[in-house]
Short mmCIF file of C-alpha atoms and ligand atoms in Angstrom, two decimals:
data_model
loop_
_atom_site.label_atom_id
_atom_site.label_comp_id
_atom_site.label_asym_id
_atom_site.label_seq_id
_atom_site.Cartn_x
_atom_site.Cartn_y
_atom_site.Cartn_z
CA MET A 110 -11.78 20.99 -44.52
CA GLN A 111 -13.45 18.87 -47.04
CA ARG A 112 -16.57 17.46 -48.40
CA THR A 113 -18.30 14.26 -49.91
CA LEU A 114 -21.61 13.95 -51.53
CA ALA A 115 -23.21 10.74 -49.21
CA ILE A 116 -26.77 9.46 -50.29
CA ILE A 117 -28.91 7.80 -48.70
CA LYS A 118 -30.39 5.47 -51.44
CA PRO A 119 -33.89 4.39 -51.82
CA ASP A 120 -33.58 0.96 -49.61
CA GLY A 121 -32.25 3.47 -46.79
CA VAL A 122 -35.38 6.41 -47.88
CA GLY A 123 -37.59 3.31 -47.91
CA ARG A 124 -37.16 1.78 -44.88
CA LYS A 125 -36.87 4.63 -42.81
CA LEU A 126 -33.65 4.88 -42.11
CA ILE A 127 -32.48 8.88 -42.83
CA GLY A 128 -32.96 9.59 -39.28
CA GLU A 129 -30.51 6.78 -38.33
CA VAL A 130 -28.22 7.84 -41.00
CA ILE A 131 -28.46 11.56 -39.97
CA LYS A 132 -27.68 10.82 -36.88
CA ARG A 133 -24.43 9.47 -37.08
CA LEU A 134 -23.20 11.87 -39.50
CA GLU A 135 -24.44 14.67 -36.19
CA ALA A 136 -22.50 12.49 -33.90
CA ASN A 137 -19.13 12.57 -36.28
CA ASP A 138 -18.68 16.07 -36.80
CA MET A 139 -19.89 15.48 -40.84
CA HIS A 140 -21.42 19.40 -41.03
CA ILE A 141 -24.74 19.07 -43.10
CA VAL A 142 -23.60 21.89 -45.65
CA ALA A 143 -26.14 20.61 -47.97
CA MET A 144 -29.48 18.43 -48.72
CA LYS A 145 -32.62 17.28 -50.67
CA MET A 146 -34.39 14.59 -51.59
CA LEU A 147 -35.25 13.74 -54.87
CA CYS A 148 -35.86 10.44 -57.47
CA MET A 149 -32.88 10.09 -59.79
CA SER A 150 -34.61 8.93 -63.26
CA LYS A 151 -32.19 5.84 -65.01
CA ASP A 152 -30.16 8.12 -67.86
CA GLN A 153 -29.53 10.42 -64.84
CA ALA A 154 -28.87 6.89 -62.22
CA ARG A 155 -26.74 6.44 -65.47
CA GLU A 156 -25.15 9.50 -65.66
CA PHE A 157 -23.85 9.61 -62.01
CA TYR A 158 -22.42 5.62 -61.29
CA ALA A 159 -20.64 6.26 -65.75
CA VAL A 160 -17.67 5.48 -63.57
CA HIS A 161 -19.03 1.37 -63.61
CA ARG A 162 -20.19 1.76 -66.84
CA GLY A 163 -19.36 -2.07 -68.34
CA LYS A 164 -19.30 -3.69 -65.13
CA PRO A 165 -21.60 -6.77 -64.32
CA PHE A 166 -23.08 -5.44 -61.44
CA TYR A 167 -24.00 -1.35 -63.75
CA GLU A 168 -26.93 -2.28 -64.93
CA GLY A 169 -28.99 -3.34 -61.46
CA LEU A 170 -27.45 -0.74 -59.88
CA THR A 171 -28.41 2.01 -61.68
CA GLU A 172 -31.63 0.62 -62.14
CA PHE A 173 -31.85 0.36 -58.20
CA ILE A 174 -31.01 3.86 -57.66
CA SER A 175 -33.16 5.19 -59.75
CA SER A 176 -36.39 2.60 -58.15
CA GLY A 177 -37.29 4.95 -55.53
CA PRO A 178 -36.68 7.67 -53.31
CA ILE A 179 -33.16 9.00 -52.49
CA VAL A 180 -31.90 11.22 -49.97
CA ALA A 181 -28.91 13.54 -51.38
CA MET A 182 -25.94 15.84 -48.75
CA VAL A 183 -22.91 17.58 -48.90
CA LEU A 184 -20.93 16.67 -45.78
CA GLU A 185 -18.01 18.54 -44.29
CA GLY A 186 -15.88 18.54 -42.13
CA GLU A 187 -12.07 17.55 -41.96
CA ASN A 188 -11.09 14.23 -43.59
CA VAL A 189 -14.69 14.02 -43.82
CA ILE A 190 -14.01 11.91 -47.59
CA GLU A 191 -11.88 9.60 -45.66
CA ARG A 192 -14.65 9.90 -42.22
CA TYR A 193 -17.42 9.01 -44.06
CA ARG A 194 -16.36 5.25 -45.96
CA ALA A 195 -15.13 4.54 -42.91
CA LEU A 196 -19.14 5.67 -40.91
CA MET A 197 -20.34 3.59 -43.97
CA GLY A 198 -18.40 0.30 -43.93
CA ALA A 199 -17.20 -1.78 -46.98
CA THR A 200 -19.38 -2.04 -49.64
CA ASP A 201 -20.52 -5.52 -49.49
CA TYR A 202 -22.26 -5.51 -45.53
CA ARG A 203 -19.98 -9.43 -44.60
CA LYS A 204 -16.99 -7.79 -44.40
CA ALA A 205 -18.15 -4.00 -43.25
CA ALA A 206 -16.73 -3.64 -40.16
CA GLU A 207 -18.97 -4.12 -36.56
CA GLY A 208 -20.45 -0.99 -35.46
CA THR A 209 -20.83 0.89 -39.27
CA ILE A 210 -24.21 1.50 -41.35
CA ARG A 211 -23.97 -1.08 -44.16
CA ARG A 212 -22.82 -4.01 -41.58
CA GLU A 213 -25.77 -3.05 -39.00
CA PHE A 214 -28.31 -2.36 -41.76
CA ALA A 215 -26.96 -3.14 -45.64
CA THR A 216 -28.86 -6.53 -46.59
CA ASP A 217 -27.63 -7.07 -50.05
CA ILE A 218 -23.88 -5.81 -51.53
CA GLN A 219 -26.13 -3.75 -54.41
CA LYS A 220 -28.97 -2.45 -51.34
CA ASN A 221 -26.67 -0.70 -48.61
CA ILE A 222 -27.99 2.10 -48.08
CA VAL A 223 -25.81 4.60 -48.99
CA HIS A 224 -23.30 6.26 -50.63
CA GLY A 225 -19.96 8.84 -50.33
CA SER A 226 -17.12 9.83 -52.64
CA ASP A 227 -14.23 8.24 -52.42
CA SER A 228 -12.21 10.25 -54.46
CA PRO A 229 -11.38 14.08 -53.91
CA LYS A 230 -11.33 13.99 -57.34
CA SER A 231 -15.15 12.06 -57.08
CA ALA A 232 -16.47 14.33 -55.09
CA ALA A 233 -16.04 17.50 -56.56
CA PHE A 234 -18.29 15.65 -59.43
CA GLU A 235 -20.43 13.50 -57.98
CA ILE A 236 -21.66 17.38 -55.83
CA GLY A 237 -21.09 19.48 -58.42
CA TYR A 238 -23.32 16.50 -59.87
CA PHE A 239 -26.30 17.64 -57.74
CA PHE A 240 -26.46 20.58 -56.35
CA ASN A 241 -25.58 24.40 -57.78
CA ARG A 242 -23.73 27.24 -55.52
CA PHE A 243 -26.76 28.56 -53.82
CA GLU A 244 -27.63 25.67 -52.67
CA PHE A 245 -25.59 25.74 -49.63
CA ILE A 246 -25.95 27.12 -46.50
CA ASN A 247 -22.22 28.93 -46.44
N1 LIG B 591 -22.24 -2.73 -55.92
C1 LIG B 591 -22.55 -3.82 -56.88
N2 LIG B 591 -22.69 -4.93 -56.79
C2 LIG B 591 -21.28 -5.52 -56.77
C3 LIG B 591 -20.45 -3.79 -56.93
C4 LIG B 591 -21.30 -2.68 -56.28
O1 LIG B 591 -24.23 -4.39 -56.84
O2 LIG B 591 -20.24 -6.65 -57.10
C5 LIG B 591 -23.22 -1.69 -56.65
C6 LIG B 591 -23.21 -1.13 -54.83
O3 LIG B 591 -24.62 -0.66 -54.49
C7 LIG B 591 -21.79 -0.44 -54.41
C8 LIG B 591 -22.47 0.63 -55.93
O4 LIG B 591 -22.54 -0.01 -56.72
O5 LIG B 591 -22.54 0.46 -53.59
C9 LIG B 591 -21.17 1.27 -56.36
O6 LIG B 591 -20.05 0.72 -56.10
P1 LIG B 591 -18.68 0.81 -55.93
O7 LIG B 591 -18.08 -0.18 -55.85
O8 LIG B 591 -18.12 2.62 -55.96
O9 LIG B 591 -18.94 0.69 -54.60
P2 LIG B 591 -19.35 2.30 -52.49
O10 LIG B 591 -18.24 3.69 -53.42
O11 LIG B 591 -20.32 2.08 -53.48
O12 LIG B 591 -18.98 1.56 -51.73
MG1 LIG B 592 -18.38 3.81 -55.34
#
């Protein structure tokens, strides 16, 4: 069993896609073991996305992710890091496969509806960033 951090970004929440995203998680055997809705401050966004510090999109990305409410979830399942990445689709929605969340709903390379950890190491950091050990259902 593996865990990953999933986020519905402010564009996904604003466009009322929470249910749509969660429906897909549930349909694909990705078990939600922790979940919360919150707003990130700009400083929290900078820390969460520290891996992208210095890149041309860092400023815009941290501004965007702190611009409104997000839903953060921990998903559990077999090979869930890779499976959830596949469900999301490529970062650039124009390159994402048919049927993926980003291909269907993203409007922009930045406003791409969802986030997902990309490795066990990033999953451990990102899960710990949002959740403490009392906030899991098991
Ligand atoms: N992003 C962007 N411009 C880019 C690349 C990324 O605005 O050229 C944003 C986009 O919202 C993306 C996030 O930065 O989801 C993190 O980038 P990463 O390369 O980690 O993509 P992801 O892991 O989300 O697919
Ligand atoms: Mg990433």
